[in-house]
Coordinates of C-alpha atoms in Angstrom, one line a residue:
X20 CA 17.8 15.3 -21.8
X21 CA 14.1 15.9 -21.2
X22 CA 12.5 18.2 -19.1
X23 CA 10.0 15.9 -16.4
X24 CA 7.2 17.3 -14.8
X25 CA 6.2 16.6 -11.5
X26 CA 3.8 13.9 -11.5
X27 CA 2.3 12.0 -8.3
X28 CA 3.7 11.8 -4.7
X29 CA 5.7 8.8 -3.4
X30 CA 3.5 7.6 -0.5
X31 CA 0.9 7.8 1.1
X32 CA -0.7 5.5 -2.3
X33 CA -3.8 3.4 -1.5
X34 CA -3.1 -0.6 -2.3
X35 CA -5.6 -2.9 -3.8
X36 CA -4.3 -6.0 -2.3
X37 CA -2.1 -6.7 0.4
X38 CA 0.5 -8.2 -1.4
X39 CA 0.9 -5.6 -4.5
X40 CA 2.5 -2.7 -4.1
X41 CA -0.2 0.4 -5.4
X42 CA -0.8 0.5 -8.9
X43 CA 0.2 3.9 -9.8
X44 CA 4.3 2.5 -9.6
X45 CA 3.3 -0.3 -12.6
X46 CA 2.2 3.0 -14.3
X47 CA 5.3 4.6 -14.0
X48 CA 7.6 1.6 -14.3
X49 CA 5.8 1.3 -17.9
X50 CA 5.3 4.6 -18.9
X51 CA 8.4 6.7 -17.0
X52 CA 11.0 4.6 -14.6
X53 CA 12.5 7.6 -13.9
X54 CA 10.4 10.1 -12.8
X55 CA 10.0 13.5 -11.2
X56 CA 7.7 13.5 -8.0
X57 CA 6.6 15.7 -5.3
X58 CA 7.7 13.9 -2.3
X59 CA 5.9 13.0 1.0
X60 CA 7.1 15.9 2.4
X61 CA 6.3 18.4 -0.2
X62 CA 10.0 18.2 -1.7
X63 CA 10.9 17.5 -5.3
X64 CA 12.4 14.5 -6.1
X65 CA 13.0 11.2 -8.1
X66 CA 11.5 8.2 -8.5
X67 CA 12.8 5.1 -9.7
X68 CA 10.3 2.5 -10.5
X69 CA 12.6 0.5 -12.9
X70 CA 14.6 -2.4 -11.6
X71 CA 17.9 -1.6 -13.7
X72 CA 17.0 2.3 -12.8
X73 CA 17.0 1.3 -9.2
X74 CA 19.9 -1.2 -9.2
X75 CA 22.2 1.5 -11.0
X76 CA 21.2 4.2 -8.2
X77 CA 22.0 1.6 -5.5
X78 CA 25.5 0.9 -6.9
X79 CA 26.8 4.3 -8.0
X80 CA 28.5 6.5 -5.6
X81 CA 27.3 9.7 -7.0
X82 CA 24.4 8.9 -4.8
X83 CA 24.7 9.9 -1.5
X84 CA 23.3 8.0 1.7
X85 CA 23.6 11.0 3.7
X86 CA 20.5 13.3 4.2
X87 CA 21.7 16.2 2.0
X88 CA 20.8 18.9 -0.1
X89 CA 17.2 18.2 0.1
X90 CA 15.6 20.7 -2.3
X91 CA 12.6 23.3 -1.0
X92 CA 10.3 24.8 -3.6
X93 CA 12.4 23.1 -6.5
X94 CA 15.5 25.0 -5.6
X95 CA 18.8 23.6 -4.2
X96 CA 19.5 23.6 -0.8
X97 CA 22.7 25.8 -0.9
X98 CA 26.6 24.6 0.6
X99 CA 24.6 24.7 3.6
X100 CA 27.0 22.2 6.2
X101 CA 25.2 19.0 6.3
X102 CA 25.2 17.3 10.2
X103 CA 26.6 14.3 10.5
X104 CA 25.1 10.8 11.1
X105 CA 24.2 9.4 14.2
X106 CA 27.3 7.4 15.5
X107 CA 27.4 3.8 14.5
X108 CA 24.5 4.3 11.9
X109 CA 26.9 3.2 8.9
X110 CA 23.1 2.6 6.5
X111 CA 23.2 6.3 6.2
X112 CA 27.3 6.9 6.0
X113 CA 29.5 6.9 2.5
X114 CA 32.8 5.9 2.4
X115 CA 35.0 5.9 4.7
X116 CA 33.1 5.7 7.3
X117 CA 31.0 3.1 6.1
X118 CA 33.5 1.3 5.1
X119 CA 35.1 1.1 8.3
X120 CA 32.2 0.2 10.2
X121 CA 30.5 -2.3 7.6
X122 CA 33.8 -4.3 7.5
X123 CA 34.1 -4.4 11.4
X124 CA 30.9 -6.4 11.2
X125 CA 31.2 -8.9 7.8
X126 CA 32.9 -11.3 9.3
X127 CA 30.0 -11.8 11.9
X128 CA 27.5 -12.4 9.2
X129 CA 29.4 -14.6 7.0
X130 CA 27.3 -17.4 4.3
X131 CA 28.9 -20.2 6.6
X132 CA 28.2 -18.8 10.2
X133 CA 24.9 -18.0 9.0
X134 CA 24.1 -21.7 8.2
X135 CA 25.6 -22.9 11.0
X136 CA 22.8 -21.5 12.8
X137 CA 20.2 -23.7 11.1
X138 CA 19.9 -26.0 13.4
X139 CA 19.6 -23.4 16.7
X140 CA 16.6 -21.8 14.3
X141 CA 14.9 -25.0 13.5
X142 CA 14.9 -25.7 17.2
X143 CA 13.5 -22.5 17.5
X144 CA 11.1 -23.4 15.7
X145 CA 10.3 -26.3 16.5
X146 CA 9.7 -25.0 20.9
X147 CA 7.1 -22.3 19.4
X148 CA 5.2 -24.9 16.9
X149 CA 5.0 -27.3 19.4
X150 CA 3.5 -24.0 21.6
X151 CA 1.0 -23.3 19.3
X152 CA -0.4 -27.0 18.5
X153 CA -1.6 -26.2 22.1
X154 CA -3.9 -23.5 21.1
X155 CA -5.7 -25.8 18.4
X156 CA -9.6 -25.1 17.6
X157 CA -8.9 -21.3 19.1
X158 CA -7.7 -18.7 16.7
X159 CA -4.1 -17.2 17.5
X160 CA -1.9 -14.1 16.4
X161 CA 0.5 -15.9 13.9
X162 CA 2.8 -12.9 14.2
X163 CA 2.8 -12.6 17.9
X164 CA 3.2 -16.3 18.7
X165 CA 5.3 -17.1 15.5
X166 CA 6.8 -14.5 13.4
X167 CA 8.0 -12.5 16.0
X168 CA 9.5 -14.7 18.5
X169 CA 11.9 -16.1 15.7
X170 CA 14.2 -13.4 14.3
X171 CA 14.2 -11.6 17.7
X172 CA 15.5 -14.4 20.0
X173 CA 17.9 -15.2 17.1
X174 CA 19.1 -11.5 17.0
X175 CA 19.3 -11.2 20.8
X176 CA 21.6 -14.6 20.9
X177 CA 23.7 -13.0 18.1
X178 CA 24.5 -9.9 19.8
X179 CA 24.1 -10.5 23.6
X180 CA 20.9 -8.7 24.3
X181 CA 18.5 -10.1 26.7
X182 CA 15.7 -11.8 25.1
X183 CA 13.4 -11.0 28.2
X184 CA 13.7 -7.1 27.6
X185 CA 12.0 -7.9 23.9
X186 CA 8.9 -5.7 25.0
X187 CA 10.9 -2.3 25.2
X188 CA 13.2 -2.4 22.3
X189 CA 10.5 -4.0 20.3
X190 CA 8.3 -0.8 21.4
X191 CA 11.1 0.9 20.6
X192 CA 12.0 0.3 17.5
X193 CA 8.3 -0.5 15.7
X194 CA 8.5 3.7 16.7
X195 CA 11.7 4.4 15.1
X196 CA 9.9 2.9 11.5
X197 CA 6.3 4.7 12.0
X198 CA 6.1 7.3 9.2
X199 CA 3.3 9.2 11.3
X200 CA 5.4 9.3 14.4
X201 CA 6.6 12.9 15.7
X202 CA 9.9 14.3 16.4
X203 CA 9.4 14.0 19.8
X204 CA 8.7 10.5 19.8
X205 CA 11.4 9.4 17.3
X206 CA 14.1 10.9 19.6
X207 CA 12.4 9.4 22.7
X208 CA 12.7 5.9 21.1
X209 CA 16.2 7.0 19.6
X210 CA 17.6 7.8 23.1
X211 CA 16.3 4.5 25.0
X212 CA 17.4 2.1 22.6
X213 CA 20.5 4.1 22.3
X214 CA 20.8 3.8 25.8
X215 CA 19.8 0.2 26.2
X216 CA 22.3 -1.1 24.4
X217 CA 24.7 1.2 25.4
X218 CA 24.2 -0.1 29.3
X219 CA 24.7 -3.6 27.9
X220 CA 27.8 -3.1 26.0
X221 CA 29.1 -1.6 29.2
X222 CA 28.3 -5.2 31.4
X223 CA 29.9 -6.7 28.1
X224 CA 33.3 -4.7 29.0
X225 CA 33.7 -6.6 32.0
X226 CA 32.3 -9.5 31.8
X227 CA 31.9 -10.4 27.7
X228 CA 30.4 -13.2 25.9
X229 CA 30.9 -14.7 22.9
X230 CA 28.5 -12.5 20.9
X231 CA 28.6 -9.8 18.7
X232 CA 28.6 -6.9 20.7
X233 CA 31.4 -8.4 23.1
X234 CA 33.7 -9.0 19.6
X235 CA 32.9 -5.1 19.0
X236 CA 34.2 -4.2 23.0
X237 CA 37.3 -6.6 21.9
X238 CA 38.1 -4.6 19.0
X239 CA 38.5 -1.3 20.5
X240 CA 37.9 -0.1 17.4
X241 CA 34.8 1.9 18.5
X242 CA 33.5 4.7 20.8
X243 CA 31.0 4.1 23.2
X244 CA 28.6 6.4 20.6
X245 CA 29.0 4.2 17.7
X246 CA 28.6 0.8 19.6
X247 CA 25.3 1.8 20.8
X248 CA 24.5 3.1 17.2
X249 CA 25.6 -0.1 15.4
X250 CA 23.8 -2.6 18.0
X251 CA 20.8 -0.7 17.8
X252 CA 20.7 -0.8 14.1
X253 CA 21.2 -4.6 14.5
X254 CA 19.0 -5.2 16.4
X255 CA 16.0 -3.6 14.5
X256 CA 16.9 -4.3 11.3
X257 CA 17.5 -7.9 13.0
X258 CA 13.9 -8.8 13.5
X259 CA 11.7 -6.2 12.2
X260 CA 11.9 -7.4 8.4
X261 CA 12.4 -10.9 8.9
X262 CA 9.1 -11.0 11.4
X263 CA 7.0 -9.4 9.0
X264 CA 8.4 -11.3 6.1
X265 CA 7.3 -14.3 7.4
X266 CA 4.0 -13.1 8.5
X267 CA 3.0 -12.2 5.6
X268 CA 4.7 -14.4 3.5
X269 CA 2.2 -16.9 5.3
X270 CA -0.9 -15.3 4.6
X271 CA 0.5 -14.6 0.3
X272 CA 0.5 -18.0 0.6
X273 CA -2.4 -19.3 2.5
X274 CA -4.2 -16.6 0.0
X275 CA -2.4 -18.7 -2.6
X276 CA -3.6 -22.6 -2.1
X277 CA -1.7 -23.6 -5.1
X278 CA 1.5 -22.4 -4.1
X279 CA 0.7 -23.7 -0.4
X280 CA 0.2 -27.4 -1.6
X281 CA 2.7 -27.0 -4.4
X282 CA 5.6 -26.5 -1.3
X283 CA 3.7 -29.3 0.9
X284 CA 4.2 -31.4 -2.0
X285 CA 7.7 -30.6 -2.5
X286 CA 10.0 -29.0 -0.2
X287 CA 12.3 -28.7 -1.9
X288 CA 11.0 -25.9 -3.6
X289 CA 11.3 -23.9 -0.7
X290 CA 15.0 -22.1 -1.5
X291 CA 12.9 -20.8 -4.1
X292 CA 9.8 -20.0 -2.6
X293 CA 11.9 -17.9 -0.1
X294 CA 13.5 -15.7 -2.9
X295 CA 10.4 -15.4 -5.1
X296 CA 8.5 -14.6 -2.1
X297 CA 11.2 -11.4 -1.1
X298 CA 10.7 -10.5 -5.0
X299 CA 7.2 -10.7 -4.3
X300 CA 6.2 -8.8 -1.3
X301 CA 9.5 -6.5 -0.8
X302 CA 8.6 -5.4 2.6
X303 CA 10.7 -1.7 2.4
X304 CA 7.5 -0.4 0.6
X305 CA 8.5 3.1 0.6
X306 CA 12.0 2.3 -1.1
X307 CA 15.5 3.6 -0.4
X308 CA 16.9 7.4 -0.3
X309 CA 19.5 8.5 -2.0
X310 CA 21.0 12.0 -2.7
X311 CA 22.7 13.1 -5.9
X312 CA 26.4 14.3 -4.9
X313 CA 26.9 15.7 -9.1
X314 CA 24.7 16.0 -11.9
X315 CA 23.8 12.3 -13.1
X316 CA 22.1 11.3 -16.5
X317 CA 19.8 8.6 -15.6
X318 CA 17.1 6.8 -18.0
X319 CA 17.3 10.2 -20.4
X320 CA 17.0 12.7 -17.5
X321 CA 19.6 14.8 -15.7
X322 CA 19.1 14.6 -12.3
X323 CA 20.5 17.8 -10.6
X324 CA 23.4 18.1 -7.8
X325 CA 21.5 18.1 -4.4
X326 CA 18.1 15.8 -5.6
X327 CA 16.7 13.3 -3.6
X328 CA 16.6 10.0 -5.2
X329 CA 13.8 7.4 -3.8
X330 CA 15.0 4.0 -5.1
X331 CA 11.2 2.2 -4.9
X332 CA 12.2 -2.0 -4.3
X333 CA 8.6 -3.1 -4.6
X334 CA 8.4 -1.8 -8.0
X335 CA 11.6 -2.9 -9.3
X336 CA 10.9 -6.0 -8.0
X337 CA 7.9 -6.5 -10.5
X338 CA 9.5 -5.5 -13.2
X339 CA 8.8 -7.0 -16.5
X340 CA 11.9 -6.4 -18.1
X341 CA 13.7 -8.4 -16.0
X342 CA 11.9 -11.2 -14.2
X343 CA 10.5 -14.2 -16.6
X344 CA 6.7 -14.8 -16.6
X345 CA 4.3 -12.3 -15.4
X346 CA 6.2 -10.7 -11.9
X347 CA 2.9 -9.9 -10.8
X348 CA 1.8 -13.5 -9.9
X349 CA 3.3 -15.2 -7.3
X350 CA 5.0 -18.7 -8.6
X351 CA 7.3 -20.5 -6.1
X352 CA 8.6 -22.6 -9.4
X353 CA 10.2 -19.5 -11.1
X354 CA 13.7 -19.4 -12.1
X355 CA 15.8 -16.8 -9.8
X356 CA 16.8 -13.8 -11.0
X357 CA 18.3 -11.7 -8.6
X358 CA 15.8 -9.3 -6.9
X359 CA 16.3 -6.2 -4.7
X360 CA 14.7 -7.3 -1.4
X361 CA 17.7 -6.9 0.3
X362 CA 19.3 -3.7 -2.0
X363 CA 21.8 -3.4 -4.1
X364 CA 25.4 -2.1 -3.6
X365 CA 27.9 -1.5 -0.8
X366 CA 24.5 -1.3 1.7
X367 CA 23.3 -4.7 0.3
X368 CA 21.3 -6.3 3.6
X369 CA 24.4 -7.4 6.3
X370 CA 21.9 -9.9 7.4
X371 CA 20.4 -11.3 4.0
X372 CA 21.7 -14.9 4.7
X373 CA 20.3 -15.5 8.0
X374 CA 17.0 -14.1 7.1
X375 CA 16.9 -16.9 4.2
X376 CA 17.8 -19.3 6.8
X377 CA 14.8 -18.4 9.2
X378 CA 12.0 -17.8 6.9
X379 CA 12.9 -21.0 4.9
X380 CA 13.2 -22.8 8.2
X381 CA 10.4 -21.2 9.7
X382 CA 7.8 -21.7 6.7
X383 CA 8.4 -25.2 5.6
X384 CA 7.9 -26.4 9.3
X385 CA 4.6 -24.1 9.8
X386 CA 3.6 -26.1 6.5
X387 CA 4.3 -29.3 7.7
X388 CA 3.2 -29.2 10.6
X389 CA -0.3 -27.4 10.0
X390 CA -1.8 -28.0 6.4
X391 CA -5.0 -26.9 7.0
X392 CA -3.8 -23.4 8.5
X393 CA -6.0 -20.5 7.6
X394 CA -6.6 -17.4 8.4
X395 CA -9.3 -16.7 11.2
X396 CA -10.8 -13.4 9.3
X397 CA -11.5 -12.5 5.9
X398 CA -8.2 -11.3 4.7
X399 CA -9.6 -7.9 4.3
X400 CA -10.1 -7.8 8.3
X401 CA -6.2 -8.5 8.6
X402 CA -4.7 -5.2 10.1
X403 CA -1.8 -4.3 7.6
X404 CA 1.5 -2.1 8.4
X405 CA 0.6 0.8 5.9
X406 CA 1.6 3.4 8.6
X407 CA 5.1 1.9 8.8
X408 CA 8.5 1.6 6.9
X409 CA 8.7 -1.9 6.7
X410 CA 5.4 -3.3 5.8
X411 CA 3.5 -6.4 6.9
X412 CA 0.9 -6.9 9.5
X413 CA 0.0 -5.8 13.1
X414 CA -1.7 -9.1 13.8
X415 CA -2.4 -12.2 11.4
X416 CA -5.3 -14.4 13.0
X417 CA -5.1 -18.0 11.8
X418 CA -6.3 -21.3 12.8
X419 CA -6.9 -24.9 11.4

């Protein structure tokens, strides 16, 4: 084993360009994939730039989900009891308890359902195109009038949720992912979202639908607690990723003309444009936590009982050792290897298929029907998500 020294902190990094993750993880990935690091909040920790370092830490079960034995000053937190997780929020639950809860919900995102929905989100899509060919000659906020709309009135169909009370739960949640935002506001936004849906899934247990949250009432097999927790975890992780991926997935590309006209040329390119560009822009830019339940051996260093462990996607995701060509560039004609957009593991994305089926559905119609799109500022001028959990962009300004 060798003895690591602490060596640079996980975030806040500066980027160079929007769509690269900062420089400093290439360094590591080349020089140390597993790494020692003083963490964001002062902590000692791990860092895992390599994408088999990564993939390993997602898929072992000596790594914890829970928030545990964080480690002050270098030295273990002690037995300590650890509180439990929120009720229903099974991303940061082990088995049994994520088991239980996970499997009460595969069967709602199945491969086949999810493509069965293809034509609802091409219609979808179609409404808020035809929308914005109104606007013409007059810049408009892709993400506000595009992006957005897509994944959330998708995600409130799926579960039941009123797609005209978008503006609080989307205020909501955007909160819940800030990485500057307080105590006080987390649990503010914790409590009315928790509430929200909790309300909701009340009406649902007299008069339900055929949703999700109505097929979780049916079950019985959950409290009131963990019905809010789970639909509020749907329901962010519903739309937050998939709006930004497809925001900025339009302006790599429009910052890409050769990639743009390469898909215009051939659509069919496009099930691989959609993976290459969730390898490419990995929008959990901070990476995933993880805490060591034993000591673990792990790319020549022992990493102790009670470490925290910060799986970083972006960087495994441009890893040379395991993507063909130079992972760096963007190339919608690259062979697919599989990437770690959506994890790794027993918490592998729940929703991974029908976030392929909108961003493919929603990008090869925006490139149909607007060739010329461009964006309406220099892209430096483009506001970008650097404050938040899941990256992307506040506002994207186009026009054609």
């Amino acid at each position: 084993m060798t003895e690591a020294q602490p060596v640079t902190t996980t975030q806040p990094m500066a980027r160079t360009c929007p769509f690269d993750p900062p420089s400093e993880y290439r360094t590591l990935r080349e020089q140390s994939p597993v790494a020692e690091v003083t963490l964001p909040d002062g902590l000692r920790g791990w860092l895992i730039t390599g994408y088999e370092e990564a993939r390993a830490v997602l898929a072992d079960p000596r790594f914890s989900s829970r928030r545990r034995g964080l480690r002050t000053g270098g030295a273990p937190a002690g037995d300590a009891p650890v509180p439990p997780p929120a009720p229903g929020m099974f991303i940061l639950m082990d088995p049994p308890d994520h088991t239980r809860l996970r499997l009460l919900l595969t069967g709602q995102f199945t491969v086949r359902r999810m493509r069965q929905l293809t034509p609802a989100v091409e219609k979808i899509v179609a409404e808020h195109l035809d929308a914005l060919a109104a606007t013409e000659g007059r810049p408009v906020d892709l993400l506000q009038a595009f992006a957005l709309p897509i994944p959330s009135l998708v995600i409130c169909e799926l579960l039941g949720v009123p797609y005209a009370d978008r503006v609080e739960f989307q205020r909501n949640s955007a909160t819940l992912i800030r990485i500057d935002a307080t105590p006080e506001e987390l649990q503010q936004a914790q409590q009315a979202l928790n509430q929200f849906i909790g309300q909701l899934a009340l009406a649902k247990r007299t008069e339900p639908g055929d949703d999700i949250l109505s097929g979780l009432v049916r079950s019985g097999e959950l409290t009131d607690e963990e019905l809010a927790g789970v639909g509020v975890l749907l329901l962010l992780a519903g739309h937050e990723t998939t709006a930004n991926m497809i925001a900025l997935a339009t302006m790599c590309l429009l910052q890409n003309p050769g990639q743009w006209e390469a898909l215009r040329a051939d659509p069919s390119l496009m099930d691989g444009a959609v993976e290459e560009l969730l390898r490419y822009l990995s929008v959990i830019q901070y990476g995933v936590r993880r805490t060591a339940l034993e000591d673990v051996e792990l790319g020549g260093h022992r990493i102790q009982a009670g470490s925290t462990v910060v799986a970083c996607l972006p960087s495994g995701n441009r890893d040379t050792e395991h993507f063909s060509g130079d992972p760096e560039q963007l190339d919608v004609h690259r062979p697919y290897s599989p990437h770690l957009a959506f994890g790794h593991g027993i918490h592998q994305c729940l929703g991974q298929q029908l976030a392929r089926v909108e961003m493919k559905a929603a990008l090869a119609a925006l490139i149909e029907r607007f060739p010329t799109l461009r964006l309406a500022v220099p892209v430096e001028q483009v506001p970008m998500r650097d404050n938040m959990i899941v990256y992307g962009v506040h506002e994207l300004p186009v026009t054609w």
